mmCIF file of C-alpha atoms in Angstrom:
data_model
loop_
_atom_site.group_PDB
_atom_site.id
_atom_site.type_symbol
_atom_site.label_atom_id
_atom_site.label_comp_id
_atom_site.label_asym_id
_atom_site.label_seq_id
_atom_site.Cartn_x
_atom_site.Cartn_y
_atom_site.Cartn_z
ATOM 1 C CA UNK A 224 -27.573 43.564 122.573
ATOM 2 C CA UNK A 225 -25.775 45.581 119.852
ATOM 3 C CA UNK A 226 -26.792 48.789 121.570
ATOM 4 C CA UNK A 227 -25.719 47.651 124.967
ATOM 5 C CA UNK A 228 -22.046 46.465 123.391
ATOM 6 C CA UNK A 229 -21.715 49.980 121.558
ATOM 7 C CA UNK A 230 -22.789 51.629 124.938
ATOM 8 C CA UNK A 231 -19.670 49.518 127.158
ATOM 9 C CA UNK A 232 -17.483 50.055 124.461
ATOM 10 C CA UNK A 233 -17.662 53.524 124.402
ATOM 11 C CA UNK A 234 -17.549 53.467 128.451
ATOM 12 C CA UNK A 235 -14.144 51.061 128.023
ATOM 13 C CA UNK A 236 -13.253 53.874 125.653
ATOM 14 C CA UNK A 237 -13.811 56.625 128.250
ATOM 15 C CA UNK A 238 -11.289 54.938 130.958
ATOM 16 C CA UNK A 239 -9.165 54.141 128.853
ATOM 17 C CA UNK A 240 -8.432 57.529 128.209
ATOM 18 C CA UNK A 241 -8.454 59.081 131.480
ATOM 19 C CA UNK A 242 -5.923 56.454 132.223
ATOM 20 C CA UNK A 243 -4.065 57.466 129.606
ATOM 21 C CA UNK A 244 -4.848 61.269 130.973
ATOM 22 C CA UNK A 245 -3.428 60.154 134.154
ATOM 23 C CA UNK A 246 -0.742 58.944 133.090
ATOM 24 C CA UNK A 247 0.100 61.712 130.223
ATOM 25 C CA UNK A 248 0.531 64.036 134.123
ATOM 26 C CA UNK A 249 2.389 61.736 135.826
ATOM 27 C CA UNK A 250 4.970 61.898 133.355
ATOM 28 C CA UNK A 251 4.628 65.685 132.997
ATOM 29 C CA UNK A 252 4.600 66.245 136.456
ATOM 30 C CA UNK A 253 8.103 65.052 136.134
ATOM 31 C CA UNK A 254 8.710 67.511 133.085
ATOM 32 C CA UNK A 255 10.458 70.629 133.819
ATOM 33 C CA UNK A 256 10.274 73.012 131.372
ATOM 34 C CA UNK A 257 12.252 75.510 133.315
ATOM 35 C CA UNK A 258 14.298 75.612 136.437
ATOM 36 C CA UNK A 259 15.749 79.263 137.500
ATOM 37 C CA UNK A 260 18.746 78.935 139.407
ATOM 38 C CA UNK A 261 20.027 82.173 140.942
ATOM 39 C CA UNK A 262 23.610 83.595 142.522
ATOM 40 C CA UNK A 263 24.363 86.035 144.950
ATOM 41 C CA UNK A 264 26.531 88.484 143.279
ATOM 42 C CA UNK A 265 29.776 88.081 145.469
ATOM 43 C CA UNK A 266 32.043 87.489 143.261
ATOM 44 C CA UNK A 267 32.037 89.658 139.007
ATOM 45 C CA UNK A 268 28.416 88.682 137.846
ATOM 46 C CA UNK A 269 30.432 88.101 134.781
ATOM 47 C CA UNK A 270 32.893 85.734 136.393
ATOM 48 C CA UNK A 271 29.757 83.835 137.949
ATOM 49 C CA UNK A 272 28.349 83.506 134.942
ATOM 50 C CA UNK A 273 30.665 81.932 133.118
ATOM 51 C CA UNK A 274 32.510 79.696 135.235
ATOM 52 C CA UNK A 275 28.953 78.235 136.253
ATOM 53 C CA UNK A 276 27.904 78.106 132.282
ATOM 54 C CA UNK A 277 28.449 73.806 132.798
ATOM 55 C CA UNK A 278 25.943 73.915 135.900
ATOM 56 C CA UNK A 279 23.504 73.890 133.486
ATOM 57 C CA UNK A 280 24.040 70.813 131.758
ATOM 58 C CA UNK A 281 25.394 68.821 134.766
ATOM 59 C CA UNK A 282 22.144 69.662 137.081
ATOM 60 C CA UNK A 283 19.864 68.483 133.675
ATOM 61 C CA UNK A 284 21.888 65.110 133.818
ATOM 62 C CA UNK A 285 22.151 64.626 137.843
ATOM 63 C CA UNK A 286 17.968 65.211 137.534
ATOM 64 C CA UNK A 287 17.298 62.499 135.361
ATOM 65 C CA UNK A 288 19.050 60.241 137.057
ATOM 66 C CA UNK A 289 15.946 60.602 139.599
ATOM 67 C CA UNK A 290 13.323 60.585 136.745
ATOM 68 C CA UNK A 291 13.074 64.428 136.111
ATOM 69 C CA UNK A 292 13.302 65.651 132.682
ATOM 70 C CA UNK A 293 14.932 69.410 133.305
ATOM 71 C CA UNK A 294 14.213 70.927 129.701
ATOM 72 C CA UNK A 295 16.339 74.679 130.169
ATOM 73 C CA UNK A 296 18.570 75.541 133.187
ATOM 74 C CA UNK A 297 18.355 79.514 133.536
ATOM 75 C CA UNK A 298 21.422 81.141 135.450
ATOM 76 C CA UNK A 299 21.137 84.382 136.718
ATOM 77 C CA UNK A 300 22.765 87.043 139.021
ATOM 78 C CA UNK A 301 20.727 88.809 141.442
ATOM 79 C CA UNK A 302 21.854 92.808 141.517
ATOM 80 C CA UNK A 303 22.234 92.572 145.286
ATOM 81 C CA UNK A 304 21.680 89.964 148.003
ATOM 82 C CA UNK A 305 18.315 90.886 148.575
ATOM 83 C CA UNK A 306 17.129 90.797 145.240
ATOM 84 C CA UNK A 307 17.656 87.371 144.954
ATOM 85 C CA UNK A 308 15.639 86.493 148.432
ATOM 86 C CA UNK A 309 12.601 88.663 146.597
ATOM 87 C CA UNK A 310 12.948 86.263 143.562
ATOM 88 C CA UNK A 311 12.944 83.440 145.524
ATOM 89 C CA UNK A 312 10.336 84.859 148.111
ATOM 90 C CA UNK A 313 8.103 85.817 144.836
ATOM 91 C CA UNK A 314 8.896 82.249 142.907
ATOM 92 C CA UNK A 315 10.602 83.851 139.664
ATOM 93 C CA UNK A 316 13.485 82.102 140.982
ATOM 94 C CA UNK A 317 13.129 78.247 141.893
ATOM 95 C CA UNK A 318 16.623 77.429 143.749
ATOM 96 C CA UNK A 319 19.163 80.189 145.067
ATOM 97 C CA UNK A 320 22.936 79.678 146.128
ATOM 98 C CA UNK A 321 22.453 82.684 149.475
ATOM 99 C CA UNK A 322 24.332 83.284 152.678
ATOM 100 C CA UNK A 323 22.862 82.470 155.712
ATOM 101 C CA UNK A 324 21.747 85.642 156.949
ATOM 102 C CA UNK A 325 20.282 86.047 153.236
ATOM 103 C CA UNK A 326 17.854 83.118 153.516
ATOM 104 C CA UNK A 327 17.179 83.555 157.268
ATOM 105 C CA UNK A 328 15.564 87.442 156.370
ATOM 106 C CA UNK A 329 13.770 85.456 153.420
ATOM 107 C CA UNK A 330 12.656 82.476 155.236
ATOM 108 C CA UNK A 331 8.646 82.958 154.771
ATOM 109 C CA UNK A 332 8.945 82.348 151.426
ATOM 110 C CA UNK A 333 12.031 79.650 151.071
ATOM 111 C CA UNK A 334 12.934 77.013 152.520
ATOM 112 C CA UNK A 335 17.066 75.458 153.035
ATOM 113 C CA UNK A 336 17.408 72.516 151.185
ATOM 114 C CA UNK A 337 21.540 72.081 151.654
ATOM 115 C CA UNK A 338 24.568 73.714 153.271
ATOM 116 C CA UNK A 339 28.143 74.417 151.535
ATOM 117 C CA UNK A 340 31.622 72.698 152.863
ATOM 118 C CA UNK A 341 34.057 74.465 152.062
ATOM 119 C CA UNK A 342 38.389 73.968 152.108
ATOM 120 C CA UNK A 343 39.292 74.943 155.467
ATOM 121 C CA UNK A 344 42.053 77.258 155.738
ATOM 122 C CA UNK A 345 45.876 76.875 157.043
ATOM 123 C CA UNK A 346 45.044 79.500 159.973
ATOM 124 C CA UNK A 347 41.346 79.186 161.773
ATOM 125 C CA UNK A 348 42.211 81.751 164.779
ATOM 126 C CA UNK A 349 40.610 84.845 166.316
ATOM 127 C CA UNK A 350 44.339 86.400 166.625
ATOM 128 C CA UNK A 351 44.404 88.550 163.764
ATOM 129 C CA UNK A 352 48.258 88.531 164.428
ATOM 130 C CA UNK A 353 48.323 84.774 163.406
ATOM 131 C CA UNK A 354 46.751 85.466 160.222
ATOM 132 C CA UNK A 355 49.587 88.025 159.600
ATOM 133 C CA UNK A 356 52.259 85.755 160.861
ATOM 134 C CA UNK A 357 51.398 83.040 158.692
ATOM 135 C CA UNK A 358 50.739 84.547 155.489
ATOM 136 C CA UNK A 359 49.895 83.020 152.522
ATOM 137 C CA UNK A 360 47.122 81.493 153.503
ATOM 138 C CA UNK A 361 46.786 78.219 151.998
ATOM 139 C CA UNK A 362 44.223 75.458 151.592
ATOM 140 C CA UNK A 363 43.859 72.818 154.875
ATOM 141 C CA UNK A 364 43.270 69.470 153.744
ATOM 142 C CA UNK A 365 40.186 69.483 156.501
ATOM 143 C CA UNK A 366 36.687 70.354 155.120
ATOM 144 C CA UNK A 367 34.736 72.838 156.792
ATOM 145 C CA UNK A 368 30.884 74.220 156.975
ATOM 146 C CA UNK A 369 32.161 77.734 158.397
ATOM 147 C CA UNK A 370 34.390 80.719 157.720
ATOM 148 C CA UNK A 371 35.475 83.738 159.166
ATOM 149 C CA UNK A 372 35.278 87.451 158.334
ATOM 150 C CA UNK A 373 38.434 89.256 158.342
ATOM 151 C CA UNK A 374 39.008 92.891 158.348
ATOM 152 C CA UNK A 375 41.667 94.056 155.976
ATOM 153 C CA UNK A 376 44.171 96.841 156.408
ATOM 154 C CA UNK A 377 45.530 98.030 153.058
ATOM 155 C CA UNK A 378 48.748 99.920 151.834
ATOM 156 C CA UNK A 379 47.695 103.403 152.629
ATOM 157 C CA UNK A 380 48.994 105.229 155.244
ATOM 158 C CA UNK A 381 46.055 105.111 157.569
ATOM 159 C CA UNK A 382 46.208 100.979 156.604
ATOM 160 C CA UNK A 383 49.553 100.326 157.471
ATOM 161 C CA UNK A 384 49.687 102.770 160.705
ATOM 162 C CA UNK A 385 47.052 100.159 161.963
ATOM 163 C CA UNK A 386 48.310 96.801 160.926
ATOM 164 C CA UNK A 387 52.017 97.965 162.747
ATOM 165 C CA UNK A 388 49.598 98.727 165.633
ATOM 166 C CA UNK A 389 47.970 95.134 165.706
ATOM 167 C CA UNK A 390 51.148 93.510 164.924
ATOM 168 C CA UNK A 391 52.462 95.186 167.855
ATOM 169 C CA UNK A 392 50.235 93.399 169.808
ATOM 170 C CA UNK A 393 48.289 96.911 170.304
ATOM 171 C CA UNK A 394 44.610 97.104 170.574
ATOM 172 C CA UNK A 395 43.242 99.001 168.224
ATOM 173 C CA UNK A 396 41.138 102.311 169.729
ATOM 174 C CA UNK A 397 37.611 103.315 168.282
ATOM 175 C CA UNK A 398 39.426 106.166 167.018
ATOM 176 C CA UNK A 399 42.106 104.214 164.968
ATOM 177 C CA UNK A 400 38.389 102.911 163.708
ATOM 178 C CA UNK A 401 36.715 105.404 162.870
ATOM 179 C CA UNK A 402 39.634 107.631 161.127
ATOM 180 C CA UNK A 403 39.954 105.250 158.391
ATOM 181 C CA UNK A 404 38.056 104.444 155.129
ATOM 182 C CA UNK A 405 36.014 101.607 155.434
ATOM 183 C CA UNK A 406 34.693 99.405 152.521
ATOM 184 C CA UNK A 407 31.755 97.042 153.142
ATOM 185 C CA UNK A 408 29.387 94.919 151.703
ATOM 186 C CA UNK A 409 25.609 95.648 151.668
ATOM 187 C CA UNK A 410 23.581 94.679 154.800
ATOM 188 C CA UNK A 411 22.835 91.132 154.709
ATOM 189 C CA UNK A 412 26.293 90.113 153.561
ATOM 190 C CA UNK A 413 27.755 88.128 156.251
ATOM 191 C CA UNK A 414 30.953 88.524 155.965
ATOM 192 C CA UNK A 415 30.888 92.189 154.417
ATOM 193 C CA UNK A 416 28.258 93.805 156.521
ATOM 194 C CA UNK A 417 26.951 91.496 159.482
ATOM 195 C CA UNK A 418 29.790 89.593 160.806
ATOM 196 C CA UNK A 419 31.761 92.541 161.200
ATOM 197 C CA UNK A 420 29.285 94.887 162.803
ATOM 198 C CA UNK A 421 28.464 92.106 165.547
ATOM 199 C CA UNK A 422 33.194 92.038 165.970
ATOM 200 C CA UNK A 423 32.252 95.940 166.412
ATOM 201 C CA UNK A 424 29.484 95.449 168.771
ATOM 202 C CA UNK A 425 31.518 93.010 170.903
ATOM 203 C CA UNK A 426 34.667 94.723 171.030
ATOM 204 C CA UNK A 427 33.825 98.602 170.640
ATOM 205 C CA UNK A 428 31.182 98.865 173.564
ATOM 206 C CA UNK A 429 28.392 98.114 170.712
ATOM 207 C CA UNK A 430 29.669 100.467 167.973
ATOM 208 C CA UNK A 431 28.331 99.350 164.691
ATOM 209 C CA UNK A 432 29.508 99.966 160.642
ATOM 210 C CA UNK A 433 26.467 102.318 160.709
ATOM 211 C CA UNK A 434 28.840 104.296 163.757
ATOM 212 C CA UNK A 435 31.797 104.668 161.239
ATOM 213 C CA UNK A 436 31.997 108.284 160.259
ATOM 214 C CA UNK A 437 33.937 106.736 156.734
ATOM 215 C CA UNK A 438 32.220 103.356 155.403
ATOM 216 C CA UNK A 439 31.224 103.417 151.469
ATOM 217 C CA UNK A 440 29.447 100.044 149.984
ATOM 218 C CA UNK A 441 31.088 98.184 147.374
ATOM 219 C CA UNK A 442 29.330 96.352 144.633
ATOM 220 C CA UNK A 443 31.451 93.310 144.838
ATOM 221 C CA UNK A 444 34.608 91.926 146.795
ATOM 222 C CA UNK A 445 36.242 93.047 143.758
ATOM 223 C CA UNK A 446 35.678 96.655 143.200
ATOM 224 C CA UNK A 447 36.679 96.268 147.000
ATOM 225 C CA UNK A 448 40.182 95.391 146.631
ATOM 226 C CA UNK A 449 40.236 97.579 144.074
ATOM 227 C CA UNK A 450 39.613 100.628 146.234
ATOM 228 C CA UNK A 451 41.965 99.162 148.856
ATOM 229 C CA UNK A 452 44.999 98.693 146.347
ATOM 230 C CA UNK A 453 44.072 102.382 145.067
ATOM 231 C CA UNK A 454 44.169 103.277 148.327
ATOM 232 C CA UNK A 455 40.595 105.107 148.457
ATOM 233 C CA UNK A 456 39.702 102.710 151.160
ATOM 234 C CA UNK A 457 41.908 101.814 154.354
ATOM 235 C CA UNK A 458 40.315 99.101 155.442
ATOM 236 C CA UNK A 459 37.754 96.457 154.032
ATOM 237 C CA UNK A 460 35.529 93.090 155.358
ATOM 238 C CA UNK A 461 35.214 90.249 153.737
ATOM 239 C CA UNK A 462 35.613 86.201 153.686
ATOM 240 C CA UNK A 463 38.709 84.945 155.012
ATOM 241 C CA UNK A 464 40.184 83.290 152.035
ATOM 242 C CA UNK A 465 39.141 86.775 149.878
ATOM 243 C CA UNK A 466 42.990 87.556 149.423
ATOM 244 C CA UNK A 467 43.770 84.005 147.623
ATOM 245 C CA UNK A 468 40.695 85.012 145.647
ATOM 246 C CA UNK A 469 42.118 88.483 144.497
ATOM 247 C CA UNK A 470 45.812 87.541 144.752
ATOM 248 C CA UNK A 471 46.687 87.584 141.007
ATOM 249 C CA UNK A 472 44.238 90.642 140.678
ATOM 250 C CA UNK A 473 46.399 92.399 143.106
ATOM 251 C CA UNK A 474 49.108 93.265 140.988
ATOM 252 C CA UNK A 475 48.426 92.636 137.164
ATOM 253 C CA UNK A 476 44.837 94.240 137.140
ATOM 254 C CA UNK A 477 45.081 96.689 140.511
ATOM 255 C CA UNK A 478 48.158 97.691 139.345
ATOM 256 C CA UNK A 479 50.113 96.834 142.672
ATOM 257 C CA UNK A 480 54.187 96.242 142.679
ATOM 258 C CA UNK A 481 54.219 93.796 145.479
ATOM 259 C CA UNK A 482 52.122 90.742 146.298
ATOM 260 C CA UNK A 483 48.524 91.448 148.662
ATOM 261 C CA UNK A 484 50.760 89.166 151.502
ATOM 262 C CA UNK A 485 53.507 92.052 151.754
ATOM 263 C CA UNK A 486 50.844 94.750 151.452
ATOM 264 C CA UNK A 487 47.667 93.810 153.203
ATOM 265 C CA UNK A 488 47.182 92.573 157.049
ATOM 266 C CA UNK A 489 44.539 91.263 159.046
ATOM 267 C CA UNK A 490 43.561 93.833 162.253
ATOM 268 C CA UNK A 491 40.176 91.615 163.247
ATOM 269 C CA UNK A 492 38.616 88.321 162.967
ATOM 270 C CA UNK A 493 35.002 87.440 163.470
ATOM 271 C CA UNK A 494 33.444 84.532 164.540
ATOM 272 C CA UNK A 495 32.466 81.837 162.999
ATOM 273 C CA UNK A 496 29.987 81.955 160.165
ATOM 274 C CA UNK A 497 27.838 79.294 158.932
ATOM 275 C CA UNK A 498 28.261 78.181 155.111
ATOM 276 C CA UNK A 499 26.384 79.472 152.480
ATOM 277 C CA UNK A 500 22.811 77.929 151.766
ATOM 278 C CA UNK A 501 21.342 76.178 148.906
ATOM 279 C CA UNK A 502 17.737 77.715 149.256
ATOM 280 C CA UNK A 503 14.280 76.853 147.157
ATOM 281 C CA UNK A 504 11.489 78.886 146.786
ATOM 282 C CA UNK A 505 8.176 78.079 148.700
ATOM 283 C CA UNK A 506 6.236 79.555 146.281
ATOM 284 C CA UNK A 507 7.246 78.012 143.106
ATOM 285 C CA UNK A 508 5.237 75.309 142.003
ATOM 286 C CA UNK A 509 7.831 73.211 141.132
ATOM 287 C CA UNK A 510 9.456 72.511 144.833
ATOM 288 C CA UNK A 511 7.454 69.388 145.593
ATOM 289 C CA UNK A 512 9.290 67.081 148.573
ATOM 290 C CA UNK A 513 10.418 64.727 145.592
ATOM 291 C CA UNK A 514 11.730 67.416 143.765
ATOM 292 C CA UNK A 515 13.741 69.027 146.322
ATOM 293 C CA UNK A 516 15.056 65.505 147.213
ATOM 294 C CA UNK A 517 16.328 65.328 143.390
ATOM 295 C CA UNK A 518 17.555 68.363 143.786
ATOM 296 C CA UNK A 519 19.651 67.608 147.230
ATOM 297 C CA UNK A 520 21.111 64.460 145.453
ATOM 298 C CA UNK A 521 21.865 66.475 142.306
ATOM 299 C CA UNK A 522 23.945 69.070 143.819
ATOM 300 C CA UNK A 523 25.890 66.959 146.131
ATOM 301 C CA UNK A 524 27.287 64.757 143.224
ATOM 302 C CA UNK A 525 28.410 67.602 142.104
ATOM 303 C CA UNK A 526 31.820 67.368 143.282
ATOM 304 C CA UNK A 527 32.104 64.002 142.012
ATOM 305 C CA UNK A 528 33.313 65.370 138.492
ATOM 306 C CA UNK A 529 36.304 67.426 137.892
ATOM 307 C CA UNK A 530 33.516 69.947 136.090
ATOM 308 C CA UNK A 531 31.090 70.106 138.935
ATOM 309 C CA UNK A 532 34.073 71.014 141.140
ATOM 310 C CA UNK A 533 34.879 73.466 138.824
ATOM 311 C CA UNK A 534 31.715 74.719 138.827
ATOM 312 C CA UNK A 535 31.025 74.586 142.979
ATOM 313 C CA UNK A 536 34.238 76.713 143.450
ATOM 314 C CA UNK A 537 33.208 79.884 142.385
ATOM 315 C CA UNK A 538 32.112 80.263 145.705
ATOM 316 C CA UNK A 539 34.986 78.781 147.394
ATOM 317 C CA UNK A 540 32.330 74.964 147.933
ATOM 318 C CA UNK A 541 33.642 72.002 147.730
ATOM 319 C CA UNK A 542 30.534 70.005 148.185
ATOM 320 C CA UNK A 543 27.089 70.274 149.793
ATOM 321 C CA UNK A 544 25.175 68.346 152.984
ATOM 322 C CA UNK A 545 21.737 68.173 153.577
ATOM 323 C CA UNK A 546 20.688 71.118 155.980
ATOM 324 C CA UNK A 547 17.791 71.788 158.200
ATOM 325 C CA UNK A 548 16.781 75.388 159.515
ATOM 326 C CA UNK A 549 17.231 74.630 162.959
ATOM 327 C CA UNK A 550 20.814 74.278 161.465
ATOM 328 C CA UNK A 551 20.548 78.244 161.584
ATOM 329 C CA UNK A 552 19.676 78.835 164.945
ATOM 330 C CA UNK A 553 22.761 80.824 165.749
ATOM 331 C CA UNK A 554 22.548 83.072 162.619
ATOM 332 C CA UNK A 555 19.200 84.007 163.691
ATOM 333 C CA UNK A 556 20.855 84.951 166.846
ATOM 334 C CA UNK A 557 23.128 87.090 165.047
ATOM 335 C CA UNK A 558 19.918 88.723 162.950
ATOM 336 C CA UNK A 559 17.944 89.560 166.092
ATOM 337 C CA UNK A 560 21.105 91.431 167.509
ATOM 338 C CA UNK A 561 20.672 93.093 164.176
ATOM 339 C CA UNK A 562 17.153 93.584 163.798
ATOM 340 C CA UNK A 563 18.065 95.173 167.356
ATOM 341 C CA UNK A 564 20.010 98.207 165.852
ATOM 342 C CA UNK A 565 17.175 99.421 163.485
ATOM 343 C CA UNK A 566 14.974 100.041 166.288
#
């Protein structure tokens, strides 16, 4: 009787601890020790870094609201575009702030989770003459999930022979094109490489950047202005509110005596590009469906704080939806056109 009593106990014993087992993984499987957030270096990886220093904080408190205990937020800034879709692709990064185009190449191996809104601007036109006409542009009170590329004539010569040309109402030749210095982006930037080359495409008999007999890559927007207010470059691509970004820049750090309004003008507008992308990584073991449902609710509370907002805008965001890829489908358009050239 004894025996049989010692032998249940010890079986009582047994399940009671691989309850307790059980349980000891539920809650760890909610137990983040680490979760590697990375940017897209569009902006000074310095600037990026610091401004988004609170993210790390705010995303540990929005993820316990849903049960998650987030132990470390890492931050980090990908040397290109493309190194962060390998990170993301490979799983040393869990969740990646990317352009479209960026997570459409990278797709296999992550998966969009959310899309960016953004301030829409006062001028949304494909008249680069508006843009001129207008100038500053300013915040619209109307939020937007797109943006437009611009290309920017600067204060050289060569820049201001062909801003007086599109002001004139003149089209601008392939030559006018091709004579100038050219700063772009690397090759799955939207708005500093793709964009651009598809405005070429449609309007120069399908000339591309690669075509330019003068384009140099820039390692930021930044050093971009830069060369434009130094006058090494003529022209440049980027975002459409870029100038608003740099407009301080212009003249105490480029050195400029009159405002980037009086000495820069708009001589082409893309179409319209689809936000940036909140992307996670298929790979990483930490992207389960509850997870990246934490994660969506995290980041769009985000702007409900004076320091999230603070936090969003280094990429010009004011909040975030929930996206699907077939929320893409015209980017990928775009990328085939492009996949096109390399043939």
């Amino acid at each position: 009787m004894k025996k049989s009593f010692l032998v249940l106990l010890i079986l009582l014993l047994s399940v009671a601890g691989l309850f307790a087992q059980g349980a000891k993984e539920a809650t760890d499987s909610k137990t983040i020790d680490t979760l590697r957030v990375y940017y897209v270096p569009s902006r000074e990886p310095a600037e990026i870094i610091t401004v988004t220093e609170p993210l790390k904080k705010l995303l540990i408190e929005e993820l316990a609201k849903s049960g998650y205990t987030v132990k470390k937020v890492d931050i980090t800034v990908g040397t290109t575009y493309e190194a962060v879709g390998v990170a993301l692709s490979a799983g040393t990064a869990d969740v990646g702030l990317i352009p479209a185009n960026t997570y459409l190449l990278y797709e296999d191996g992550c998966q969009v989770i959310l899309t960016a809104t953004r301030d829409g601007l006062s001028v949304d036109s494909s008249n680069p003459v508006d843009w001129n006409s207008h100038e500053p542009i300013t915040a619209a009170k109307t939020q937007a999930i797109g943006y437009r590329a611009l290309l920017i004539a600067g204060p050289s010569a060569k820049g201001k022979e062909l801003s007086a040309k599109v002001n004139a109402g003149q089209k601008l030749t392939w030559d006018d094109l091709n004579s100038a210095n050219w700063s772009v982006m690397s090759s799955t930037s939207p708005a500093g490489y793709v964009y651009p080359t598809l405005w070429l495409m449609d309007n120069y008999n399908g000339k591309t950047i690669g075509d330019l007999a003068h384009a140099v890559q820039s390692d930021s927007y930044g050093s971009a202005f830069a060369r434009l207010a130094a006058g090494q470059v003529d022209v440049l691509v980027t975002y459409a509110d870029a100038r608003r970004d740099q407009e301080s820049k212009w003249m105490d750090t480029y050195g400029r005596k009159a405002s980037i309004w009086d000495e820069t003008d708009v001589i082409g507008v893309t179409p319209m590009i689809y936000n940036d992308t909140v992307s996670v990584s298929k790979t990483s073991e930490k992207m389960t469906n509850e997870f990246i449902a934490a994660l969506q609710t995290a980041f769009m509370n985000l702007n409900q704080t004076e320091e999230g907002r603070k936090v969003i805008a280094v990429y010009s965001h004011t909040g975030y939806q929930k996206a699907v890829s077939s929320d893409y489908d015209n980017e990928r358009k775009a990328q085939a056109i492009l996949k096109g050239l390399s043939k």
